[in-house]
Short mmCIF file of N, CA and C in Angstrom, two decimals:
data_model
loop_
_atom_site.label_atom_id
_atom_site.label_comp_id
_atom_site.label_asym_id
_atom_site.label_seq_id
_atom_site.Cartn_x
_atom_site.Cartn_y
_atom_site.Cartn_z
N MET A 68 0.86 -1.17 0.00
CA MET A 68 0.00 0.00 0.00
C MET A 68 0.90 1.22 0.00
N ARG A 69 0.51 2.22 -0.76
CA ARG A 69 1.27 3.45 -0.86
C ARG A 69 0.45 4.56 -0.25
N LYS A 70 1.04 5.36 0.62
CA LYS A 70 0.35 6.51 1.20
C LYS A 70 1.12 7.77 0.85
N LEU A 71 0.42 8.75 0.35
CA LEU A 71 1.02 10.04 0.02
C LEU A 71 0.26 11.11 0.78
N LEU A 72 0.97 12.07 1.34
CA LEU A 72 0.32 13.14 2.09
C LEU A 72 0.57 14.46 1.40
N ILE A 73 -0.51 15.12 0.99
CA ILE A 73 -0.43 16.44 0.37
C ILE A 73 -1.44 17.32 1.06
N GLY A 74 -1.01 18.48 1.51
CA GLY A 74 -1.93 19.39 2.18
C GLY A 74 -2.49 18.76 3.44
N MET A 75 -3.81 18.80 3.57
CA MET A 75 -4.46 18.29 4.77
C MET A 75 -4.59 16.78 4.77
N ALA A 76 -4.69 16.17 3.59
CA ALA A 76 -4.96 14.74 3.58
C ALA A 76 -4.59 14.14 2.24
N ALA A 77 -4.59 12.83 2.22
CA ALA A 77 -4.32 12.11 0.98
C ALA A 77 -5.11 10.82 1.00
N PHE A 78 -5.18 10.17 -0.12
CA PHE A 78 -5.82 8.88 -0.21
C PHE A 78 -4.73 7.82 -0.28
N ALA A 79 -4.88 6.72 0.45
CA ALA A 79 -3.94 5.62 0.36
C ALA A 79 -4.56 4.56 -0.53
N LEU A 80 -3.79 4.08 -1.47
CA LEU A 80 -4.31 3.12 -2.43
C LEU A 80 -3.44 1.88 -2.44
N GLY A 81 -4.06 0.70 -2.40
CA GLY A 81 -3.32 -0.55 -2.46
C GLY A 81 -3.62 -1.29 -3.74
N ALA A 82 -2.68 -2.07 -4.23
CA ALA A 82 -2.88 -2.81 -5.47
C ALA A 82 -2.42 -4.24 -5.28
N THR A 83 -3.12 -5.18 -5.90
CA THR A 83 -2.71 -6.57 -5.88
C THR A 83 -2.88 -7.17 -7.26
N SER A 84 -2.14 -8.22 -7.53
CA SER A 84 -2.32 -8.93 -8.79
C SER A 84 -3.63 -9.69 -8.77
N ALA A 85 -4.26 -9.79 -9.91
CA ALA A 85 -5.56 -10.44 -9.97
C ALA A 85 -5.43 -11.95 -9.91
N ASN A 86 -4.58 -12.54 -10.73
CA ASN A 86 -4.36 -13.98 -10.70
C ASN A 86 -3.12 -14.30 -11.53
N ALA A 87 -2.78 -15.58 -11.66
CA ALA A 87 -1.57 -15.96 -12.38
C ALA A 87 -1.69 -15.74 -13.88
N VAL A 88 -2.88 -15.75 -14.45
CA VAL A 88 -3.08 -15.61 -15.89
C VAL A 88 -3.18 -14.15 -16.30
N GLY A 89 -3.94 -13.36 -15.55
CA GLY A 89 -4.13 -11.96 -15.88
C GLY A 89 -3.41 -11.08 -14.88
N SER A 90 -3.32 -9.80 -15.22
CA SER A 90 -2.71 -8.87 -14.28
C SER A 90 -3.49 -7.56 -14.27
N CYS A 91 -3.33 -6.84 -13.19
CA CYS A 91 -4.01 -5.57 -13.01
C CYS A 91 -3.04 -4.64 -12.28
N THR A 92 -2.81 -3.48 -12.85
CA THR A 92 -1.91 -2.51 -12.24
C THR A 92 -2.68 -1.24 -11.91
N LEU A 93 -2.59 -0.80 -10.67
CA LEU A 93 -3.23 0.44 -10.21
C LEU A 93 -2.13 1.46 -9.94
N THR A 94 -2.23 2.62 -10.58
CA THR A 94 -1.22 3.66 -10.41
C THR A 94 -1.88 4.96 -10.00
N LEU A 95 -1.51 5.46 -8.84
CA LEU A 95 -2.01 6.74 -8.37
C LEU A 95 -1.29 7.84 -9.14
N THR A 96 -2.04 8.58 -9.96
CA THR A 96 -1.42 9.64 -10.77
C THR A 96 -1.58 11.01 -10.13
N THR A 97 -2.59 11.20 -9.29
CA THR A 97 -2.80 12.45 -8.57
C THR A 97 -3.29 12.13 -7.16
N SER A 98 -2.58 12.62 -6.16
CA SER A 98 -3.03 12.45 -4.77
C SER A 98 -4.18 13.40 -4.50
N GLY A 99 -5.10 12.98 -3.67
CA GLY A 99 -6.22 13.85 -3.30
C GLY A 99 -5.83 14.83 -2.21
N LYS A 100 -6.57 15.92 -2.14
CA LYS A 100 -6.35 16.93 -1.09
C LYS A 100 -7.71 17.35 -0.54
N LEU A 101 -7.86 17.27 0.77
CA LEU A 101 -9.10 17.66 1.44
C LEU A 101 -8.95 19.07 1.99
N THR A 102 -9.98 19.88 1.83
CA THR A 102 -9.98 21.23 2.39
C THR A 102 -11.26 21.45 3.20
N MET A 103 -11.21 22.42 4.09
CA MET A 103 -12.30 22.70 5.02
C MET A 103 -13.48 23.39 4.34
N SER A 104 -14.68 23.02 4.76
CA SER A 104 -15.89 23.71 4.30
C SER A 104 -16.01 25.06 5.02
N GLY A 105 -16.85 25.93 4.50
CA GLY A 105 -17.05 27.25 5.10
C GLY A 105 -17.58 27.20 6.52
N ASP A 106 -18.40 26.19 6.84
CA ASP A 106 -18.96 26.10 8.20
C ASP A 106 -18.06 25.33 9.16
N GLY A 107 -16.94 24.79 8.67
CA GLY A 107 -16.00 24.09 9.53
C GLY A 107 -16.44 22.71 9.97
N MET A 108 -17.52 22.19 9.42
CA MET A 108 -18.05 20.89 9.85
C MET A 108 -17.66 19.74 8.92
N SER A 109 -16.99 20.03 7.80
CA SER A 109 -16.59 18.95 6.90
C SER A 109 -15.30 19.33 6.17
N ILE A 110 -14.58 18.29 5.76
CA ILE A 110 -13.45 18.45 4.85
C ILE A 110 -13.75 17.58 3.64
N SER A 111 -13.37 18.06 2.46
CA SER A 111 -13.72 17.34 1.24
C SER A 111 -12.76 17.69 0.12
N SER A 112 -12.60 16.76 -0.80
CA SER A 112 -11.82 17.02 -2.01
C SER A 112 -12.59 17.92 -2.97
N LEU A 113 -13.89 18.10 -2.76
CA LEU A 113 -14.71 18.93 -3.63
C LEU A 113 -14.86 20.37 -3.14
N ASN A 114 -14.38 20.66 -1.92
CA ASN A 114 -14.41 22.04 -1.42
C ASN A 114 -13.40 22.89 -2.19
N THR A 115 -13.58 24.20 -2.15
CA THR A 115 -12.64 25.12 -2.80
C THR A 115 -11.22 24.81 -2.35
N GLY A 116 -10.32 24.62 -3.30
CA GLY A 116 -8.93 24.30 -2.99
C GLY A 116 -8.66 22.82 -2.84
N GLY A 117 -9.70 22.00 -2.82
CA GLY A 117 -9.53 20.56 -2.72
C GLY A 117 -9.11 19.96 -4.06
N LEU A 118 -8.76 18.68 -4.04
CA LEU A 118 -8.31 18.01 -5.24
C LEU A 118 -8.74 16.55 -5.20
N SER A 119 -9.35 16.08 -6.27
CA SER A 119 -9.73 14.67 -6.39
C SER A 119 -8.48 13.83 -6.59
N ALA A 120 -8.51 12.60 -6.09
CA ALA A 120 -7.45 11.64 -6.39
C ALA A 120 -7.77 11.03 -7.76
N VAL A 121 -6.73 10.78 -8.55
CA VAL A 121 -6.90 10.17 -9.87
C VAL A 121 -6.00 8.95 -9.94
N MET A 122 -6.55 7.85 -10.45
CA MET A 122 -5.82 6.60 -10.54
C MET A 122 -6.02 5.97 -11.90
N ALA A 123 -4.95 5.42 -12.46
CA ALA A 123 -5.03 4.69 -13.72
C ALA A 123 -5.09 3.20 -13.41
N VAL A 124 -5.93 2.48 -14.17
CA VAL A 124 -6.04 1.03 -14.06
C VAL A 124 -5.66 0.45 -15.42
N VAL A 125 -4.68 -0.44 -15.43
CA VAL A 125 -4.28 -1.13 -16.66
C VAL A 125 -4.34 -2.62 -16.37
N SER A 126 -5.05 -3.36 -17.24
CA SER A 126 -5.19 -4.80 -17.02
C SER A 126 -4.78 -5.56 -18.27
N LEU A 127 -4.39 -6.80 -18.06
CA LEU A 127 -4.00 -7.69 -19.14
C LEU A 127 -4.70 -9.03 -18.94
N ASN A 128 -5.45 -9.46 -19.92
CA ASN A 128 -6.12 -10.76 -19.91
C ASN A 128 -7.18 -10.92 -18.82
N LEU A 129 -7.84 -9.83 -18.43
CA LEU A 129 -8.95 -9.94 -17.49
C LEU A 129 -9.79 -8.67 -17.52
N THR A 130 -11.03 -8.81 -17.07
CA THR A 130 -11.88 -7.65 -16.81
C THR A 130 -11.74 -7.34 -15.33
N PRO A 131 -11.19 -6.18 -14.98
CA PRO A 131 -10.91 -5.90 -13.57
C PRO A 131 -12.16 -5.54 -12.76
N GLN A 132 -12.23 -6.13 -11.58
CA GLN A 132 -13.20 -5.73 -10.57
C GLN A 132 -12.40 -5.08 -9.45
N LEU A 133 -12.76 -3.84 -9.11
CA LEU A 133 -12.07 -3.13 -8.04
C LEU A 133 -12.93 -3.17 -6.79
N ILE A 134 -12.31 -3.50 -5.67
CA ILE A 134 -13.00 -3.55 -4.38
C ILE A 134 -12.42 -2.43 -3.52
N PHE A 135 -13.29 -1.50 -3.11
CA PHE A 135 -12.91 -0.35 -2.29
C PHE A 135 -13.28 -0.63 -0.84
N SER A 136 -12.34 -0.47 0.07
CA SER A 136 -12.66 -0.56 1.49
C SER A 136 -13.39 0.73 1.89
N PRO A 137 -14.11 0.70 3.02
CA PRO A 137 -14.70 1.96 3.50
C PRO A 137 -13.58 2.98 3.75
N LEU A 138 -13.87 4.24 3.53
CA LEU A 138 -12.90 5.31 3.75
C LEU A 138 -12.64 5.43 5.25
N SER A 139 -11.39 5.59 5.62
CA SER A 139 -11.06 5.82 7.03
C SER A 139 -10.33 7.15 7.16
N ILE A 140 -10.34 7.70 8.36
CA ILE A 140 -9.72 9.02 8.60
C ILE A 140 -8.91 8.96 9.88
N VAL A 141 -7.73 9.55 9.84
CA VAL A 141 -6.89 9.72 11.03
C VAL A 141 -6.61 11.20 11.16
N GLY A 142 -6.87 11.74 12.34
CA GLY A 142 -6.65 13.16 12.59
C GLY A 142 -5.60 13.38 13.65
N PRO A 143 -5.36 14.63 14.02
CA PRO A 143 -4.35 14.94 15.03
C PRO A 143 -4.76 14.41 16.41
N THR A 144 -3.78 14.21 17.26
CA THR A 144 -4.02 13.75 18.62
C THR A 144 -4.98 14.70 19.33
N GLY A 145 -5.97 14.12 20.00
CA GLY A 145 -6.93 14.93 20.74
C GLY A 145 -8.12 15.40 19.93
N TRP A 146 -8.18 14.99 18.68
CA TRP A 146 -9.32 15.37 17.83
C TRP A 146 -10.56 14.64 18.33
N ALA A 147 -11.60 15.38 18.67
CA ALA A 147 -12.82 14.80 19.24
C ALA A 147 -13.89 14.65 18.17
N GLY A 148 -14.90 13.91 18.53
CA GLY A 148 -16.06 13.78 17.64
C GLY A 148 -16.16 12.40 17.03
N SER A 149 -17.19 12.23 16.25
CA SER A 149 -17.45 10.96 15.57
C SER A 149 -17.59 11.24 14.08
N PRO A 150 -16.47 11.28 13.36
CA PRO A 150 -16.55 11.62 11.94
C PRO A 150 -17.27 10.55 11.13
N ILE A 151 -17.98 10.99 10.11
CA ILE A 151 -18.59 10.08 9.14
C ILE A 151 -17.86 10.31 7.83
N THR A 152 -17.34 9.22 7.26
CA THR A 152 -16.53 9.32 6.04
C THR A 152 -17.32 8.84 4.83
N TYR A 153 -17.09 9.50 3.71
CA TYR A 153 -17.75 9.16 2.45
C TYR A 153 -16.72 9.18 1.32
N GLN A 154 -16.94 8.33 0.33
CA GLN A 154 -16.12 8.37 -0.88
C GLN A 154 -17.02 8.19 -2.09
N SER A 155 -16.58 8.74 -3.22
CA SER A 155 -17.32 8.57 -4.47
C SER A 155 -16.33 8.24 -5.57
N LEU A 156 -16.86 7.72 -6.68
CA LEU A 156 -16.02 7.28 -7.78
C LEU A 156 -16.67 7.62 -9.11
N LYS A 157 -15.86 8.12 -10.03
CA LYS A 157 -16.27 8.29 -11.42
C LYS A 157 -15.17 7.69 -12.28
N THR A 158 -15.57 6.93 -13.32
CA THR A 158 -14.58 6.37 -14.22
C THR A 158 -14.72 6.99 -15.60
N LEU A 159 -13.63 6.99 -16.33
CA LEU A 159 -13.64 7.50 -17.69
C LEU A 159 -14.60 6.68 -18.57
N SER A 160 -14.77 5.39 -18.22
CA SER A 160 -15.66 4.52 -19.00
C SER A 160 -17.13 4.72 -18.66
N GLY A 161 -17.45 5.60 -17.70
CA GLY A 161 -18.85 5.96 -17.46
C GLY A 161 -19.48 5.50 -16.16
N THR A 162 -18.77 4.78 -15.32
CA THR A 162 -19.32 4.35 -14.03
C THR A 162 -19.34 5.54 -13.07
N ASN A 163 -20.44 5.67 -12.32
CA ASN A 163 -20.57 6.74 -11.34
C ASN A 163 -21.13 6.16 -10.04
N ILE A 164 -20.32 6.16 -9.00
CA ILE A 164 -20.75 5.72 -7.66
C ILE A 164 -20.86 6.99 -6.82
N PRO A 165 -22.08 7.40 -6.43
CA PRO A 165 -22.21 8.61 -5.61
C PRO A 165 -21.62 8.40 -4.22
N PHE A 166 -21.46 9.48 -3.47
CA PHE A 166 -20.88 9.38 -2.13
C PHE A 166 -21.58 8.30 -1.31
N THR A 167 -20.77 7.43 -0.71
CA THR A 167 -21.26 6.36 0.15
C THR A 167 -20.33 6.24 1.35
N ASN A 168 -20.87 5.81 2.49
CA ASN A 168 -20.03 5.63 3.67
C ASN A 168 -19.69 4.16 3.90
N THR A 169 -19.85 3.34 2.87
CA THR A 169 -19.51 1.93 2.94
C THR A 169 -18.48 1.61 1.85
N GLY A 170 -17.91 0.42 1.92
CA GLY A 170 -17.08 -0.06 0.84
C GLY A 170 -17.96 -0.47 -0.33
N PHE A 171 -17.37 -0.68 -1.48
CA PHE A 171 -18.14 -1.09 -2.66
C PHE A 171 -17.20 -1.75 -3.66
N SER A 172 -17.79 -2.42 -4.65
CA SER A 172 -17.00 -2.98 -5.74
C SER A 172 -17.58 -2.51 -7.06
N VAL A 173 -16.72 -2.45 -8.07
CA VAL A 173 -17.13 -1.96 -9.37
C VAL A 173 -16.27 -2.63 -10.44
N ASN A 174 -16.90 -3.02 -11.54
CA ASN A 174 -16.16 -3.52 -12.69
C ASN A 174 -15.77 -2.32 -13.55
N VAL A 175 -14.54 -2.30 -14.01
CA VAL A 175 -14.09 -1.20 -14.86
C VAL A 175 -13.70 -1.74 -16.23
N SER A 176 -13.45 -0.83 -17.14
CA SER A 176 -13.18 -1.16 -18.52
C SER A 176 -11.94 -2.06 -18.64
N PRO A 177 -12.05 -3.15 -19.43
CA PRO A 177 -10.86 -3.98 -19.67
C PRO A 177 -9.77 -3.17 -20.36
N VAL A 178 -8.57 -3.54 -20.21
CA VAL A 178 -7.35 -2.95 -20.77
C VAL A 178 -6.95 -1.70 -19.99
N ALA A 179 -7.75 -0.62 -20.02
CA ALA A 179 -7.35 0.61 -19.31
C ALA A 179 -8.56 1.44 -18.94
N ASP A 180 -8.48 2.11 -17.81
CA ASP A 180 -9.53 3.03 -17.37
C ASP A 180 -8.88 4.05 -16.44
N THR A 181 -9.56 5.15 -16.24
CA THR A 181 -9.10 6.20 -15.33
C THR A 181 -10.18 6.44 -14.29
N LEU A 182 -9.78 6.48 -13.01
CA LEU A 182 -10.72 6.66 -11.91
C LEU A 182 -10.50 8.03 -11.27
N THR A 183 -11.59 8.69 -10.93
CA THR A 183 -11.54 9.92 -10.13
C THR A 183 -12.24 9.61 -8.82
N ILE A 184 -11.51 9.76 -7.72
CA ILE A 184 -12.01 9.39 -6.40
C ILE A 184 -12.11 10.66 -5.55
N ASP A 185 -13.28 10.88 -4.97
CA ASP A 185 -13.47 12.02 -4.08
C ASP A 185 -13.79 11.53 -2.68
N ALA A 186 -13.45 12.34 -1.69
CA ALA A 186 -13.70 12.01 -0.29
C ALA A 186 -14.34 13.19 0.42
N ARG A 187 -15.14 12.86 1.41
CA ARG A 187 -15.77 13.87 2.26
C ARG A 187 -15.84 13.29 3.68
N VAL A 188 -15.49 14.10 4.66
CA VAL A 188 -15.56 13.70 6.06
C VAL A 188 -16.37 14.76 6.79
N VAL A 189 -17.43 14.32 7.47
CA VAL A 189 -18.32 15.22 8.21
C VAL A 189 -18.14 14.95 9.70
N ASN A 190 -18.01 16.02 10.49
CA ASN A 190 -17.88 15.89 11.93
C ASN A 190 -18.56 17.08 12.58
N THR A 191 -19.66 16.84 13.27
CA THR A 191 -20.42 17.93 13.89
C THR A 191 -19.63 18.65 14.98
N SER A 192 -18.55 18.03 15.47
CA SER A 192 -17.68 18.69 16.45
C SER A 192 -16.61 19.53 15.78
N GLY A 193 -16.57 19.53 14.46
CA GLY A 193 -15.58 20.32 13.74
C GLY A 193 -14.25 19.59 13.62
N PHE A 194 -13.23 20.34 13.23
CA PHE A 194 -11.91 19.77 12.97
C PHE A 194 -10.84 20.60 13.66
N LYS A 195 -10.04 19.94 14.48
CA LYS A 195 -8.92 20.56 15.18
C LYS A 195 -7.83 20.89 14.15
N ALA A 196 -7.06 21.93 14.40
CA ALA A 196 -5.94 22.27 13.51
C ALA A 196 -4.96 21.10 13.45
N GLY A 197 -4.46 20.81 12.28
CA GLY A 197 -3.50 19.73 12.10
C GLY A 197 -3.73 18.99 10.80
N SER A 198 -3.03 17.90 10.64
CA SER A 198 -3.12 17.09 9.42
C SER A 198 -4.12 15.96 9.59
N TYR A 199 -4.85 15.67 8.51
CA TYR A 199 -5.80 14.58 8.47
C TYR A 199 -5.45 13.69 7.28
N ASN A 200 -5.52 12.39 7.47
CA ASN A 200 -5.21 11.45 6.41
C ASN A 200 -6.42 10.56 6.17
N ALA A 201 -7.06 10.73 5.03
CA ALA A 201 -8.19 9.87 4.63
C ALA A 201 -7.64 8.80 3.71
N SER A 202 -8.04 7.56 3.92
CA SER A 202 -7.50 6.49 3.08
C SER A 202 -8.54 5.43 2.77
N THR A 203 -8.37 4.83 1.61
CA THR A 203 -9.15 3.67 1.20
C THR A 203 -8.18 2.68 0.58
N THR A 204 -8.44 1.40 0.73
CA THR A 204 -7.63 0.38 0.07
C THR A 204 -8.42 -0.14 -1.11
N ILE A 205 -7.77 -0.20 -2.26
CA ILE A 205 -8.42 -0.68 -3.48
C ILE A 205 -7.71 -1.95 -3.92
N THR A 206 -8.49 -3.01 -4.07
CA THR A 206 -7.97 -4.30 -4.49
C THR A 206 -8.53 -4.62 -5.87
N CYS A 207 -7.69 -5.15 -6.74
CA CYS A 207 -8.12 -5.51 -8.09
C CYS A 207 -8.14 -7.03 -8.22
N GLN A 208 -9.21 -7.55 -8.80
CA GLN A 208 -9.32 -8.98 -9.06
C GLN A 208 -10.08 -9.19 -10.36
N ALA A 209 -10.06 -10.40 -10.87
CA ALA A 209 -10.81 -10.71 -12.09
C ALA A 209 -12.29 -10.70 -11.80
N ALA A 210 -13.07 -10.06 -12.67
CA ALA A 210 -14.53 -9.99 -12.49
C ALA A 210 -15.15 -11.35 -12.78
#
C-alpha cells in the first residue's frame, strides 16, 4: 500500500495482482487533497482548494473488478467527535458511484480506465488544527 500526504490529507491506495493468468496494475497519478468547508463541519476534495485523487487502471487478460474498502480518517491527537466518512467514484468509462459511507465494488473497462475518487468527512464537532489522512484500500481482481 502506498500513502502520500499532500496538504491536509491524501488517499492511500493498495494494489494486488488479480491472478496468475491476468494482471491488473493500479497507479495513483494524482493524490487527493481535502480542504475545510465554510462552516468548519466537513473536509472534502470537492471544497474550494480541494483536489480529487486520480488513478489509472491497466489490465492484461482480465476484466478488472475493483474492491474499495470503506474510507477511514486519522486526525491529530486529541481530535474529538465521531466523523462520518464518504467516498465517491467516477470512471472514464462511465461508471458513477455517488458518495457512500460503505465499501463497494465496481467492474471497470478492460485494458485501461481512469478513476476519479473524491472524499468527504463530516464531523459535527468540527476539525482541530493539524493534518488529516483519509484512506481507502483498493484491491483488483478478475470480475
